[in-house]
């Protein structure tokens, strides 16, 4: 759908005769003089530095690597479980994946990350990280068993020392890559948590195929079935009780990267130390979980689950939701500067800082102008959110040297969609009670309480 953007009057020959500028001035985020207005059309599109010049080459390379990893890891799992066990494990392992991904996507509603980033994170965890883990864990287990001549000790050391280090490091690589090469879209703790969650969900998916497939093969040999089978017990522990285990481990790494993303650029030690600390915490929690039975006896798993994992999961969930609310407060605190400069209407920051108002604005645009208008309003909300976070990072000294170009690009995209988004957001602000509107005048026999 095409729509016209507001076109202010053009400049006159002499400034004294110019009734209105082409665009409002960009408000400064500090006491320094205001930034220049949006540049000429040729400079409207911001072009960040790229690792490779060709986008097709980049995407093709990433896709090829992940596809090769997928073929190898799935072949290894099928070889170990057998074809029938592989299919059973695949079907059962798929069950928690949509729920986990939907939960992490819900947490990321304020400024959703592009789906391409999330697909990459999930694919990296499911294929690349899982392949590294299965090769490294198998090699380490064989080496320890040979060196100690004690397979039981090799199992314990492999589960509590080797596996946590290898697996959490392999998963952290996905978070690191998006942190480095998708920096514009990795802006805070929620982004770190969601990226880590998608990566760990992918890893757990492949690992569950292996464990459930092995359990099914064992049941086939023993002739067990039903609730007494190994498959049922494995499904209950891994899918019902602890589907969030791997995501919870890796979320610590994501938090480290997320806090580093909002740290001032001059604080280099903090920006390096926090991700490493998060990775160390992820390894420690993972090791405690894997060693719960070995160190605490047969009931150690349930003790660690009830005393640590469930409270930690609840605390992490509260922290992420609280952080999301802080993001909405950032929007309401940063955007009024642009409203005062004329880029937004006074009611828009109020509507943009409410998820319910955002949804109402899109619904209003869809009813009034059609699906294309709803998409335009959704894009307007996303650009405005990015603008608020960009300004917030600039206040904290965490914005990059491309701050001005990025700010001007976002303002340009907002201006293009303002004609549709402005009325929709104003309606939503009023419908949600964020803007008080006096009731219509009614003259009851001459009585009017609003009359002066």
PDB file of N, CA and C in Angstrom, residues 221-262:
ATOM      1  N   UNK A 221      14.958 -52.853  22.914  1.00  0.00           N
ATOM      2  CA  UNK A 221      15.756 -54.024  23.291  1.00  0.00           C
ATOM      3  C   UNK A 221      15.160 -54.742  24.504  1.00  0.00           C
ATOM      4  N   UNK A 222      14.641 -53.950  25.468  1.00  0.00           N
ATOM      5  CA  UNK A 222      14.108 -54.538  26.693  1.00  0.00           C
ATOM      6  C   UNK A 222      12.648 -54.939  26.570  1.00  0.00           C
ATOM      7  N   UNK A 223      11.978 -54.475  25.525  1.00  0.00           N
ATOM      8  CA  UNK A 223      10.561 -54.773  25.365  1.00  0.00           C
ATOM      9  C   UNK A 223       9.677 -53.960  26.283  1.00  0.00           C
ATOM     10  N   UNK A 224      10.162 -52.839  26.789  1.00  0.00           N
ATOM     11  CA  UNK A 224       9.376 -51.987  27.694  1.00  0.00           C
ATOM     12  C   UNK A 224       8.500 -51.034  26.887  1.00  0.00           C
ATOM     13  N   UNK A 225       7.402 -50.638  27.503  1.00  0.00           N
ATOM     14  CA  UNK A 225       6.495 -49.690  26.851  1.00  0.00           C
ATOM     15  C   UNK A 225       5.641 -49.016  27.908  1.00  0.00           C
ATOM     16  N   UNK A 226       4.916 -47.984  27.502  1.00  0.00           N
ATOM     17  CA  UNK A 226       4.017 -47.285  28.414  1.00  0.00           C
ATOM     18  C   UNK A 226       4.765 -46.403  29.386  1.00  0.00           C
ATOM     19  N   UNK A 227       4.109 -46.111  30.525  1.00  0.00           N
ATOM     20  CA  UNK A 227       4.685 -45.197  31.506  1.00  0.00           C
ATOM     21  C   UNK A 227       5.915 -45.768  32.207  1.00  0.00           C
ATOM     22  N   UNK A 228       6.091 -47.081  32.152  1.00  0.00           N
ATOM     23  CA  UNK A 228       7.251 -47.693  32.790  1.00  0.00           C
ATOM     24  C   UNK A 228       8.482 -47.702  31.897  1.00  0.00           C
ATOM     25  N   UNK A 229       8.381 -47.192  30.698  1.00  0.00           N
ATOM     26  CA  UNK A 229       9.485 -47.241  29.738  1.00  0.00           C
ATOM     27  C   UNK A 229      10.512 -46.155  30.025  1.00  0.00           C
ATOM     28  N   UNK A 230      11.714 -46.375  29.503  1.00  0.00           N
ATOM     29  CA  UNK A 230      12.772 -45.376  29.630  1.00  0.00           C
ATOM     30  C   UNK A 230      12.413 -44.130  28.828  1.00  0.00           C
ATOM     31  N   UNK A 231      11.751 -44.317  27.700  1.00  0.00           N
ATOM     32  CA  UNK A 231      11.350 -43.170  26.873  1.00  0.00           C
ATOM     33  C   UNK A 231      10.409 -42.259  27.646  1.00  0.00           C
ATOM     34  N   UNK A 232       9.435 -42.841  28.346  1.00  0.00           N
ATOM     35  CA  UNK A 232       8.495 -42.027  29.119  1.00  0.00           C
ATOM     36  C   UNK A 232       9.204 -41.278  30.230  1.00  0.00           C
ATOM     37  N   UNK A 233      10.135 -41.952  30.930  1.00  0.00           N
ATOM     38  CA  UNK A 233      10.873 -41.289  32.005  1.00  0.00           C
ATOM     39  C   UNK A 233      11.745 -40.162  31.467  1.00  0.00           C
ATOM     40  N   UNK A 234      12.417 -40.410  30.336  1.00  0.00           N
ATOM     41  CA  UNK A 234      13.265 -39.368  29.732  1.00  0.00           C
ATOM     42  C   UNK A 234      12.418 -38.192  29.264  1.00  0.00           C
ATOM     43  N   UNK A 235      11.272 -38.490  28.681  1.00  0.00           N
ATOM     44  CA  UNK A 235      10.381 -37.425  28.222  1.00  0.00           C
ATOM     45  C   UNK A 235       9.903 -36.584  29.398  1.00  0.00           C
ATOM     46  N   UNK A 236       9.569 -37.235  30.510  1.00  0.00           N
ATOM     47  CA  UNK A 236       9.067 -36.495  31.664  1.00  0.00           C
ATOM     48  C   UNK A 236      10.149 -35.570  32.241  1.00  0.00           C
ATOM     49  N   UNK A 237      11.374 -36.072  32.357  1.00  0.00           N
ATOM     50  CA  UNK A 237      12.444 -35.278  32.956  1.00  0.00           C
ATOM     51  C   UNK A 237      12.879 -34.141  32.037  1.00  0.00           C
ATOM     52  N   UNK A 238      13.063 -34.423  30.748  1.00  0.00           N
ATOM     53  CA  UNK A 238      13.659 -33.443  29.841  1.00  0.00           C
ATOM     54  C   UNK A 238      12.633 -32.511  29.194  1.00  0.00           C
ATOM     55  N   UNK A 239      11.452 -33.012  28.920  1.00  0.00           N
ATOM     56  CA  UNK A 239      10.460 -32.214  28.188  1.00  0.00           C
ATOM     57  C   UNK A 239       9.435 -31.584  29.127  1.00  0.00           C
ATOM     58  N   UNK A 240       8.976 -32.342  30.128  1.00  0.00           N
ATOM     59  CA  UNK A 240       7.935 -31.832  31.022  1.00  0.00           C
ATOM     60  C   UNK A 240       8.528 -31.026  32.170  1.00  0.00           C
ATOM     61  N   UNK A 241       9.519 -31.597  32.866  1.00  0.00           N
ATOM     62  CA  UNK A 241      10.049 -30.941  34.060  1.00  0.00           C
ATOM     63  C   UNK A 241      11.047 -29.816  33.757  1.00  0.00           C
ATOM     64  N   UNK A 242      11.905 -30.030  32.794  1.00  0.00           N
ATOM     65  CA  UNK A 242      13.016 -29.078  32.618  1.00  0.00           C
ATOM     66  C   UNK A 242      13.245 -28.677  31.170  1.00  0.00           C
ATOM     67  N   UNK A 243      12.218 -28.264  30.448  1.00  0.00           N
ATOM     68  CA  UNK A 243      12.477 -27.786  29.080  1.00  0.00           C
ATOM     69  C   UNK A 243      13.257 -26.478  29.062  1.00  0.00           C
ATOM     70  N   UNK A 244      13.241 -25.768  30.202  1.00  0.00           N
ATOM     71  CA  UNK A 244      13.916 -24.466  30.271  1.00  0.00           C
ATOM     72  C   UNK A 244      15.349 -24.568  30.775  1.00  0.00           C
ATOM     73  N   UNK A 245      15.861 -25.797  30.993  1.00  0.00           N
ATOM     74  CA  UNK A 245      17.180 -25.941  31.607  1.00  0.00           C
ATOM     75  C   UNK A 245      18.271 -25.302  30.758  1.00  0.00           C
ATOM     76  N   UNK A 246      18.419 -25.731  29.519  1.00  0.00           N
ATOM     77  CA  UNK A 246      19.463 -25.162  28.655  1.00  0.00           C
ATOM     78  C   UNK A 246      19.257 -23.662  28.428  1.00  0.00           C
ATOM     79  N   UNK A 247      18.041 -23.195  28.139  1.00  0.00           N
ATOM     80  CA  UNK A 247      17.864 -21.748  28.034  1.00  0.00           C
ATOM     81  C   UNK A 247      18.265 -20.996  29.291  1.00  0.00           C
ATOM     82  N   UNK A 248      17.972 -21.556  30.462  1.00  0.00           N
ATOM     83  CA  UNK A 248      18.340 -20.880  31.704  1.00  0.00           C
ATOM     84  C   UNK A 248      19.853 -20.776  31.838  1.00  0.00           C
ATOM     85  N   UNK A 249      20.582 -21.834  31.482  1.00  0.00           N
ATOM     86  CA  UNK A 249      22.042 -21.774  31.558  1.00  0.00           C
ATOM     87  C   UNK A 249      22.575 -20.633  30.680  1.00  0.00           C
ATOM     88  N   UNK A 250      22.165 -20.639  29.429  1.00  0.00           N
ATOM     89  CA  UNK A 250      22.752 -19.721  28.448  1.00  0.00           C
ATOM     90  C   UNK A 250      22.261 -18.294  28.632  1.00  0.00           C
ATOM     91  N   UNK A 251      21.133 -18.122  29.312  1.00  0.00           N
ATOM     92  CA  UNK A 251      20.637 -16.769  29.577  1.00  0.00           C
ATOM     93  C   UNK A 251      21.648 -15.963  30.387  1.00  0.00           C
ATOM     94  N   UNK A 252      22.418 -16.611  31.242  1.00  0.00           N
ATOM     95  CA  UNK A 252      23.452 -15.885  31.989  1.00  0.00           C
ATOM     96  C   UNK A 252      24.464 -15.260  31.023  1.00  0.00           C
ATOM     97  N   UNK A 253      24.837 -16.007  30.001  1.00  0.00           N
ATOM     98  CA  UNK A 253      25.730 -15.454  28.979  1.00  0.00           C
ATOM     99  C   UNK A 253      25.059 -14.292  28.255  1.00  0.00           C
ATOM    100  N   UNK A 254      23.786 -14.459  27.901  1.00  0.00           N
ATOM    101  CA  UNK A 254      23.066 -13.387  27.229  1.00  0.00           C
ATOM    102  C   UNK A 254      22.958 -12.140  28.065  1.00  0.00           C
ATOM    103  N   UNK A 255      22.753 -12.298  29.387  1.00  0.00           N
ATOM    104  CA  UNK A 255      22.702 -11.131  30.268  1.00  0.00           C
ATOM    105  C   UNK A 255      24.036 -10.384  30.274  1.00  0.00           C
ATOM    106  N   UNK A 256      25.136 -11.143  30.290  1.00  0.00           N
ATOM    107  CA  UNK A 256      26.443 -10.492  30.259  1.00  0.00           C
ATOM    108  C   UNK A 256      26.628  -9.649  29.011  1.00  0.00           C
ATOM    109  N   UNK A 257      26.274 -10.199  27.862  1.00  0.00           N
ATOM    110  CA  UNK A 257      26.383  -9.430  26.619  1.00  0.00           C
ATOM    111  C   UNK A 257      25.387  -8.278  26.600  1.00  0.00           C
ATOM    112  N   UNK A 258      24.179  -8.497  27.149  1.00  0.00           N
ATOM    113  CA  UNK A 258      23.173  -7.430  27.148  1.00  0.00           C
ATOM    114  C   UNK A 258      23.585  -6.241  27.984  1.00  0.00           C
ATOM    115  N   UNK A 259      24.155  -6.494  29.164  1.00  0.00           N
ATOM    116  CA  UNK A 259      24.625  -5.383  30.003  1.00  0.00           C
ATOM    117  C   UNK A 259      25.812  -4.689  29.342  1.00  0.00           C
ATOM    118  N   UNK A 260      26.681  -5.470  28.688  1.00  0.00           N
ATOM    119  CA  UNK A 260      27.805  -4.863  27.966  1.00  0.00           C
ATOM    120  C   UNK A 260      27.311  -3.964  26.843  1.00  0.00           C
ATOM    121  N   UNK A 261      26.176  -4.313  26.238  1.00  0.00           N
ATOM    122  CA  UNK A 261      25.652  -3.517  25.126  1.00  0.00           C
ATOM    123  C   UNK A 261      25.222  -2.122  25.563  1.00  0.00           C
ATOM    124  N   UNK A 262      24.785  -1.970  26.818  1.00  0.00           N
ATOM    125  CA  UNK A 262      24.337  -0.654  27.285  1.00  0.00           C
ATOM    126  C   UNK A 262      25.414   0.055  28.102  1.00  0.00           C
TER     127      UNK A 262
END
